[in-house]
Amino acid sequence: MWQEIQVVRSFDTISVLSFHPTKMETHFRRISCIFVLLCITLSAHAESSEFPHIADIEVEFYETEVTVTNVDQQVTALATEYYDASSPRGKVDLLVIGNRLSVYYNNNTNQILEINSTTCQSWDIDESMYDYEPMFYGWLNKVPLVIGPSAPLWYAQDHRDEIQSLGESLVRDIKCEQYSLDIINKRNNVTIFYHFAAKGWTTPYNIKTLRVPIRIEIRGKTSIESKEEDEWMPINQITDFSYFRPTISNWLAFQPPVGLGCPLRRTTRTIPKIPKAFMYAAEVYDVLKAQDSEVSDIEYQRVWYDEEHKLARLDKFTRLRFTSELYDFNTGVTYSNLNDETCTIQPLRNSFFEGYDGKMMGHLKEPGEVLNLDGNFYYMGQRLIRGIWADSFESIQTDVVFMKKTLAKLVVTVYFTQEFYEVAVDGETESQIPIYYIITGWDTPTHIAINLQYNIFAFDDSIYPEMYQTFQLARCFPTMNDKSYFLLLMNVDEKLATKLEELDDEVKLQLRAKINAISQVSDMRLPLLTIDYKSTGVFVTGLMLERPPALAQFSMEFEGEVRTPDPDVKVIPVADTKEKCAYACVDEEKFTCTGFYFCKQACFIKSQDILEPAGDDAKYTELGVCQTWLRAERQSTNKEAYLVDALSWLEKAVLNDSLKIAVKVAEKTTEVIPISDIVIGDGPYTGDNNQEKPYTTVINYAKLKADDETTEEKSYVDNINDCYKECKNSESISCASFSYCADSANKQCRISSVLVVDRQHNPKDTEDDKNCYVYSMKYLDLFVPYPGRVVLISGEDVYPKISAVEDCAKLCREEQKFSCRGFEYCRTAKTCVLHSKHVLDLKDGEITTGDQKSTCTHYAAKFSADYYDLGYTLIDDSSDTRTEIKLEECARACSEELKGNCKSFNYCPASGPYMTDSSCSLSSKVLTDDKVTTTSKDKCHHYEKKSTFDDWVKAKTFKKPPPPSGYTKKGFTGLVIGMLALGLVLGAMGFVLYSYMRSRSSGEGMTVRFMKSDI
């Protein structure tokens, strides 16, 4: 076998292809030298004008099949030659003694490429011309550069005067005209004989002016291969041309095969740059895995990348499962979502987007690295990919680790749409975007270990809002301690609101950037940001998450005895927990902390990698038994604010008018729009369908007395809504009333368990103050009055001397011994009777109807008060549907008949001329259930049961909800309530409520299925 095949050069005008010979190869080389000699000369003395010079026939490109024979050794080689004069460039495919070799050359790059089945070598033509050892004589012409059997035809161009005509000849029964050209110098004594088809011979293409070569013979002797000039070797080489044609059967012949890679190959074009933010979809096909399996999967991927914000995301869909991972390089953690069911927080390690630089700590890859475009790419040529003409580029890297495999070389071939070709993506045209690439990994010089093919679709340099809206990130933060909703108001008129809605993407982009900067949170922590554009203003609803624990970006490598040579190991005395130690490591400024040792509540942070070898003279520090924790990302920081601080900074920015956006609403008009106000909290007000505030003003210019044991004072409460929240969330008293003094020095807030009705009923519970107002909870809103009706059966409990009906309602709602479903209140007798039976459950004769002017009135509990109205998104469940039914009857059926099995219902009110088409569909499902099917229907609403935690009027254990509590700033309450009364509940606040309820019932706060009402 021939050990190596390579292109070499001779000292003169002839350069040839060579092999390092074995015994058989030495025999063949003699044939080769003779063959090369054939290629160089043309006779010129006998009618040189008749010699069919190849440059004169005006053929821009050609292809030919060739056989080369060494007559003395009786060895034949086969070749196919391609030539393109426009570059010029060419290629020769050889089959010699069972070995295949392809030689490519290109005048633009001034390089020669030698390629066999596993390797590619690049040669510089100018530098290597004299290094070639001859394989075939005469197969290289320098000007123009031509390598192969046709090189002697081009060589004859510069030796026209030396060509001799020898008359007619007969070759393979073809009448030819024969010419000769002598090459005589110190190393050569050779004659080249040219045989061209006679003028009367018809080519397959019927081109009369094309006189094709039929044969070239080389006879004589040469010492090109010898060390000494006088060591001559005979040459007797015959080259037969077959099917010489002025066409190229396959233009891809000029491109080397994909996946081999050619080190040091030059390029004629620069690979397009990848933007700093992008997303795309891809079909990934593992060729090798498909060969080993009867069932081959195509993995579908969605990729998002943002270098500026140091965030990335990868979704994978296979036949077996779906995984989605968000990578936050700011905090060094990965959020993993499996099958859209569970979410975990883990150290960011072995990510598709992570590079290492030989270190154990990672970093975010640059844009090109994500697509494995970080190598030195050379231009391959044009190819047709999915019907698109694309420019192809290739790179080769040696001794690399890819997909946890150590590779001898990694070859990446990528295809970009051409500059003039435009692709429509999301309504915009894109050019020079990647559409296909191939990764070929060789673990040995001859074995392919990785072969992946990627079809890329919809490559776009815009990633919002899909990157965040479709990921259930909030599932990683299961309690409201770790997240908070907020509502921002832009006080604009209807015209501007309509214009902003047209620019929704730009508005969201600016708001997200502003909120991130002010709150010092990464985009990952804002998984939800939606906007409702109303005639009364623009309402922005967002969800902000807590920062992940500092320890979450560290992985414990081992636990045991520790001896460290790290000279920078540093003790952190105050870090008595692993979380504090992790935080101190990330916060270190004097050196890059790579991890820490935690040794019995003692913290030691370190600079050396765990696997970094110590020097021979290193001094070791004995730390005893420790846990060794390794940091995931070297560029992660502690700049991420804790949730309470982030919300506080956002609030201050609104209060001092520094949170604003600038939107170009016309060609020459830019509107600077400030955020007018902010509401922060775990959910909106509770109330009836109109979402009215759950309290009412009962006394003007007064406040609760502070010396009463039923009253507590809260200082420095910023606004009325905060004061309401103090009442609602009180752990110490069952708060029913509160007073707020907005203009007082300390913004005084007092809360009380006494239900204040008015001055007449509560003369001793309040005191005058012109800066204050007294408010009470609206208990009566939770009951339906039946004037003149009295229940005849005995009540469960009777309270005398109840001065106001509101007190009776409060007693019913707070009753713990039984479920109070209604009460009678008699104004004259001032008695309050509580009932466990609802008026809808009473039989004939158990209730009497008297004069509606009677002082006694029955109040029936609203079953619907135990449910949240979540608007028009309905659960598609018709397993228990009832018709011609009222809302209260529907709610009662869910609460009483089915009890624990009913969690929600859809209710469609009566309409039409007969008002008989009302319907109720009971369900054991809620909107937050996995894979719940939803629908919608005109005027129909979906209702879900309130939890005990949410229902402030049913709070039997006064457990304080997680901070931060809801509040509003700058007099926002009055405006918001006004908006709510106009139907905003099913818009901005309805969304918050829906999201809030989703978090309460399923342990998470974010939802993709958000409500944006069209009322």
PDB file of N, CA and C in Angstrom, residues 756-812:
ATOM      1  N   VAL A 756     -66.953  49.699  63.322  1.00  0.00           N
ATOM      2  CA  VAL A 756     -67.506  51.046  63.430  1.00  0.00           C
ATOM      3  C   VAL A 756     -68.541  51.227  62.329  1.00  0.00           C
ATOM      4  N   VAL A 757     -69.752  51.646  62.725  1.00  0.00           N
ATOM      5  CA  VAL A 757     -70.840  51.822  61.764  1.00  0.00           C
ATOM      6  C   VAL A 757     -71.013  53.292  61.413  1.00  0.00           C
ATOM      7  N   ASP A 758     -71.158  54.125  62.426  1.00  0.00           N
ATOM      8  CA  ASP A 758     -71.257  55.570  62.236  1.00  0.00           C
ATOM      9  C   ASP A 758     -71.074  56.224  63.602  1.00  0.00           C
ATOM     10  N   ARG A 759     -71.156  57.563  63.649  1.00  0.00           N
ATOM     11  CA  ARG A 759     -70.970  58.268  64.928  1.00  0.00           C
ATOM     12  C   ARG A 759     -72.028  57.879  65.938  1.00  0.00           C
ATOM     13  N   GLN A 760     -73.272  57.671  65.458  1.00  0.00           N
ATOM     14  CA  GLN A 760     -74.372  57.369  66.383  1.00  0.00           C
ATOM     15  C   GLN A 760     -74.163  56.024  67.059  1.00  0.00           C
ATOM     16  N   HIS A 761     -73.738  55.035  66.308  1.00  0.00           N
ATOM     17  CA  HIS A 761     -73.570  53.705  66.893  1.00  0.00           C
ATOM     18  C   HIS A 761     -72.264  53.567  67.663  1.00  0.00           C
ATOM     19  N   ASN A 762     -71.272  54.360  67.331  1.00  0.00           N
ATOM     20  CA  ASN A 762     -69.951  54.210  67.946  1.00  0.00           C
ATOM     21  C   ASN A 762     -69.430  55.539  68.485  1.00  0.00           C
ATOM     22  N   PRO A 763     -70.141  56.180  69.356  1.00  0.00           N
ATOM     23  CA  PRO A 763     -69.699  57.498  69.842  1.00  0.00           C
ATOM     24  C   PRO A 763     -68.429  57.420  70.688  1.00  0.00           C
ATOM     25  N   LYS A 764     -68.184  56.278  71.335  1.00  0.00           N
ATOM     26  CA  LYS A 764     -67.037  56.166  72.239  1.00  0.00           C
ATOM     27  C   LYS A 764     -65.807  55.537  71.570  1.00  0.00           C
ATOM     28  N   ASP A 765     -65.978  55.123  70.349  1.00  0.00           N
ATOM     29  CA  ASP A 765     -64.863  54.411  69.697  1.00  0.00           C
ATOM     30  C   ASP A 765     -64.003  55.312  68.823  1.00  0.00           C
ATOM     31  N   THR A 766     -64.452  56.539  68.572  1.00  0.00           N
ATOM     32  CA  THR A 766     -63.698  57.438  67.700  1.00  0.00           C
ATOM     33  C   THR A 766     -63.513  58.789  68.348  1.00  0.00           C
ATOM     34  N   GLU A 767     -62.622  59.584  67.763  1.00  0.00           N
ATOM     35  CA  GLU A 767     -62.401  60.959  68.204  1.00  0.00           C
ATOM     36  C   GLU A 767     -62.156  61.817  66.966  1.00  0.00           C
ATOM     37  N   ASP A 768     -62.488  63.082  67.094  1.00  0.00           N
ATOM     38  CA  ASP A 768     -62.406  63.975  65.938  1.00  0.00           C
ATOM     39  C   ASP A 768     -60.957  64.283  65.570  1.00  0.00           C
ATOM     40  N   ASP A 769     -60.721  64.365  64.257  1.00  0.00           N
ATOM     41  CA  ASP A 769     -59.426  64.796  63.717  1.00  0.00           C
ATOM     42  C   ASP A 769     -59.665  65.158  62.259  1.00  0.00           C
ATOM     43  N   LYS A 770     -59.438  66.408  61.911  1.00  0.00           N
ATOM     44  CA  LYS A 770     -59.760  66.885  60.565  1.00  0.00           C
ATOM     45  C   LYS A 770     -58.896  66.248  59.477  1.00  0.00           C
ATOM     46  N   ASN A 771     -57.797  65.608  59.853  1.00  0.00           N
ATOM     47  CA  ASN A 771     -56.900  64.985  58.872  1.00  0.00           C
ATOM     48  C   ASN A 771     -57.184  63.503  58.657  1.00  0.00           C
ATOM     49  N   CYS A 772     -58.215  62.965  59.313  1.00  0.00           N
ATOM     50  CA  CYS A 772     -58.379  61.506  59.342  1.00  0.00           C
ATOM     51  C   CYS A 772     -59.778  61.077  58.886  1.00  0.00           C
ATOM     52  N   TYR A 773     -59.843  59.775  58.536  1.00  0.00           N
ATOM     53  CA  TYR A 773     -61.103  59.146  58.157  1.00  0.00           C
ATOM     54  C   TYR A 773     -61.147  57.752  58.781  1.00  0.00           C
ATOM     55  N   VAL A 774     -62.390  57.292  59.073  1.00  0.00           N
ATOM     56  CA  VAL A 774     -62.584  55.951  59.635  1.00  0.00           C
ATOM     57  C   VAL A 774     -63.260  55.086  58.578  1.00  0.00           C
ATOM     58  N   TYR A 775     -62.741  53.872  58.444  1.00  0.00           N
ATOM     59  CA  TYR A 775     -63.238  52.936  57.436  1.00  0.00           C
ATOM     60  C   TYR A 775     -63.603  51.616  58.108  1.00  0.00           C
ATOM     61  N   SER A 776     -64.596  50.932  57.543  1.00  0.00           N
ATOM     62  CA  SER A 776     -65.013  49.629  58.066  1.00  0.00           C
ATOM     63  C   SER A 776     -65.168  48.633  56.934  1.00  0.00           C
ATOM     64  N   MET A 777     -64.975  47.365  57.282  1.00  0.00           N
ATOM     65  CA  MET A 777     -65.142  46.297  56.312  1.00  0.00           C
ATOM     66  C   MET A 777     -66.612  46.152  55.939  1.00  0.00           C
ATOM     67  N   LYS A 778     -66.876  45.811  54.691  1.00  0.00           N
ATOM     68  CA  LYS A 778     -68.252  45.760  54.182  1.00  0.00           C
ATOM     69  C   LYS A 778     -68.794  44.342  54.304  1.00  0.00           C
ATOM     70  N   TYR A 779     -69.150  43.968  55.547  1.00  0.00           N
ATOM     71  CA  TYR A 779     -69.657  42.622  55.773  1.00  0.00           C
ATOM     72  C   TYR A 779     -71.007  42.384  55.091  1.00  0.00           C
ATOM     73  N   LEU A 780     -71.816  43.403  55.033  1.00  0.00           N
ATOM     74  CA  LEU A 780     -73.148  43.217  54.456  1.00  0.00           C
ATOM     75  C   LEU A 780     -73.095  42.872  52.974  1.00  0.00           C
ATOM     76  N   ASP A 781     -71.996  43.203  52.314  1.00  0.00           N
ATOM     77  CA  ASP A 781     -71.886  42.856  50.893  1.00  0.00           C
ATOM     78  C   ASP A 781     -71.843  41.349  50.674  1.00  0.00           C
ATOM     79  N   LEU A 782     -71.630  40.593  51.745  1.00  0.00           N
ATOM     80  CA  LEU A 782     -71.531  39.146  51.626  1.00  0.00           C
ATOM     81  C   LEU A 782     -72.872  38.449  51.878  1.00  0.00           C
ATOM     82  N   PHE A 783     -73.921  39.238  52.018  1.00  0.00           N
ATOM     83  CA  PHE A 783     -75.253  38.680  52.297  1.00  0.00           C
ATOM     84  C   PHE A 783     -76.298  39.319  51.383  1.00  0.00           C
ATOM     85  N   VAL A 784     -77.379  38.557  51.149  1.00  0.00           N
ATOM     86  CA  VAL A 784     -78.512  39.050  50.371  1.00  0.00           C
ATOM     87  C   VAL A 784     -79.680  39.294  51.327  1.00  0.00           C
ATOM     88  N   PRO A 785     -80.200  40.524  51.407  1.00  0.00           N
ATOM     89  CA  PRO A 785     -81.313  40.801  52.332  1.00  0.00           C
ATOM     90  C   PRO A 785     -82.660  40.327  51.767  1.00  0.00           C
ATOM     91  N   TYR A 786     -83.510  39.805  52.658  1.00  0.00           N
ATOM     92  CA  TYR A 786     -84.886  39.432  52.315  1.00  0.00           C
ATOM     93  C   TYR A 786     -85.819  40.208  53.244  1.00  0.00           C
ATOM     94  N   PRO A 787     -86.137  41.458  52.900  1.00  0.00           N
ATOM     95  CA  PRO A 787     -86.960  42.302  53.792  1.00  0.00           C
ATOM     96  C   PRO A 787     -88.314  41.648  54.091  1.00  0.00           C
ATOM     97  N   GLY A 788     -88.717  41.643  55.343  1.00  0.00           N
ATOM     98  CA  GLY A 788     -90.006  41.102  55.751  1.00  0.00           C
ATOM     99  C   GLY A 788     -90.025  39.606  55.920  1.00  0.00           C
ATOM    100  N   ARG A 789     -88.962  38.901  55.556  1.00  0.00           N
ATOM    101  CA  ARG A 789     -88.932  37.450  55.709  1.00  0.00           C
ATOM    102  C   ARG A 789     -88.206  37.074  57.002  1.00  0.00           C
ATOM    103  N   VAL A 790     -88.811  36.063  57.677  1.00  0.00           N
ATOM    104  CA  VAL A 790     -88.243  35.602  58.943  1.00  0.00           C
ATOM    105  C   VAL A 790     -88.265  34.081  58.945  1.00  0.00           C
ATOM    106  N   VAL A 791     -87.194  33.475  59.359  1.00  0.00           N
ATOM    107  CA  VAL A 791     -87.117  32.023  59.459  1.00  0.00           C
ATOM    108  C   VAL A 791     -87.825  31.584  60.729  1.00  0.00           C
ATOM    109  N   LEU A 792     -88.719  30.575  60.581  1.00  0.00           N
ATOM    110  CA  LEU A 792     -89.532  30.149  61.716  1.00  0.00           C
ATOM    111  C   LEU A 792     -88.828  29.120  62.594  1.00  0.00           C
ATOM    112  N   ILE A 793     -87.815  28.441  62.066  1.00  0.00           N
ATOM    113  CA  ILE A 793     -87.116  27.456  62.891  1.00  0.00           C
ATOM    114  C   ILE A 793     -86.116  28.167  63.787  1.00  0.00           C
ATOM    115  N   SER A 794     -85.744  27.473  64.835  1.00  0.00           N
ATOM    116  CA  SER A 794     -84.847  28.083  65.819  1.00  0.00           C
ATOM    117  C   SER A 794     -83.474  28.325  65.212  1.00  0.00           C
ATOM    118  N   GLY A 795     -82.824  29.403  65.626  1.00  0.00           N
ATOM    119  CA  GLY A 795     -81.467  29.696  65.186  1.00  0.00           C
ATOM    120  C   GLY A 795     -80.460  28.925  66.013  1.00  0.00           C
ATOM    121  N   GLU A 796     -79.241  28.869  65.514  1.00  0.00           N
ATOM    122  CA  GLU A 796     -78.160  28.187  66.218  1.00  0.00           C
ATOM    123  C   GLU A 796     -77.629  29.021  67.366  1.00  0.00           C
ATOM    124  N   ASP A 797     -77.759  30.328  67.259  1.00  0.00           N
ATOM    125  CA  ASP A 797     -77.248  31.203  68.310  1.00  0.00           C
ATOM    126  C   ASP A 797     -77.983  32.526  68.224  1.00  0.00           C
ATOM    127  N   VAL A 798     -78.139  33.175  69.387  1.00  0.00           N
ATOM    128  CA  VAL A 798     -78.843  34.455  69.460  1.00  0.00           C
ATOM    129  C   VAL A 798     -77.966  35.444  70.224  1.00  0.00           C
ATOM    130  N   TYR A 799     -77.821  36.658  69.653  1.00  0.00           N
ATOM    131  CA  TYR A 799     -77.043  37.705  70.297  1.00  0.00           C
ATOM    132  C   TYR A 799     -77.964  38.899  70.558  1.00  0.00           C
ATOM    133  N   PRO A 800     -78.178  39.253  71.836  1.00  0.00           N
ATOM    134  CA  PRO A 800     -78.992  40.446  72.133  1.00  0.00           C
ATOM    135  C   PRO A 800     -78.130  41.720  72.098  1.00  0.00           C
ATOM    136  N   LYS A 801     -78.789  42.838  72.120  1.00  0.00           N
ATOM    137  CA  LYS A 801     -78.132  44.139  72.220  1.00  0.00           C
ATOM    138  C   LYS A 801     -77.079  44.359  71.131  1.00  0.00           C
ATOM    139  N   ILE A 802     -77.457  43.984  69.942  1.00  0.00           N
ATOM    140  CA  ILE A 802     -76.583  44.250  68.783  1.00  0.00           C
ATOM    141  C   ILE A 802     -77.093  45.520  68.132  1.00  0.00           C
ATOM    142  N   SER A 803     -76.304  46.563  68.189  1.00  0.00           N
ATOM    143  CA  SER A 803     -76.805  47.886  67.825  1.00  0.00           C
ATOM    144  C   SER A 803     -76.903  48.100  66.322  1.00  0.00           C
ATOM    145  N   ALA A 804     -76.233  47.312  65.508  1.00  0.00           N
ATOM    146  CA  ALA A 804     -76.244  47.547  64.062  1.00  0.00           C
ATOM    147  C   ALA A 804     -76.252  46.225  63.315  1.00  0.00           C
ATOM    148  N   VAL A 805     -76.914  46.226  62.154  1.00  0.00           N
ATOM    149  CA  VAL A 805     -76.986  45.013  61.347  1.00  0.00           C
ATOM    150  C   VAL A 805     -75.601  44.590  60.878  1.00  0.00           C
ATOM    151  N   GLU A 806     -74.680  45.544  60.690  1.00  0.00           N
ATOM    152  CA  GLU A 806     -73.327  45.200  60.266  1.00  0.00           C
ATOM    153  C   GLU A 806     -72.628  44.324  61.301  1.00  0.00           C
ATOM    154  N   ASP A 807     -72.907  44.576  62.601  1.00  0.00           N
ATOM    155  CA  ASP A 807     -72.304  43.746  63.645  1.00  0.00           C
ATOM    156  C   ASP A 807     -72.811  42.315  63.554  1.00  0.00           C
ATOM    157  N   CYS A 808     -74.088  42.178  63.216  1.00  0.00           N
ATOM    158  CA  CYS A 808     -74.663  40.842  63.091  1.00  0.00           C
ATOM    159  C   CYS A 808     -74.024  40.096  61.912  1.00  0.00           C
ATOM    160  N   ALA A 809     -73.850  40.815  60.824  1.00  0.00           N
ATOM    161  CA  ALA A 809     -73.197  40.203  59.655  1.00  0.00           C
ATOM    162  C   ALA A 809     -71.782  39.768  60.007  1.00  0.00           C
ATOM    163  N   LYS A 810     -71.086  40.583  60.792  1.00  0.00           N
ATOM    164  CA  LYS A 810     -69.725  40.231  61.197  1.00  0.00           C
ATOM    165  C   LYS A 810     -69.731  38.973  62.056  1.00  0.00           C
ATOM    166  N   LEU A 811     -70.692  38.876  62.972  1.00  0.00           N
ATOM    167  CA  LEU A 811     -70.784  37.693  63.817  1.00  0.00           C
ATOM    168  C   LEU A 811     -71.023  36.425  63.000  1.00  0.00           C
ATOM    169  N   CYS A 812     -71.859  36.525  61.991  1.00  0.00           N
ATOM    170  CA  CYS A 812     -72.151  35.366  61.149  1.00  0.00           C
ATOM    171  C   CYS A 812     -70.921  34.921  60.382  1.00  0.00           C
TER     172      CYS A 812
END
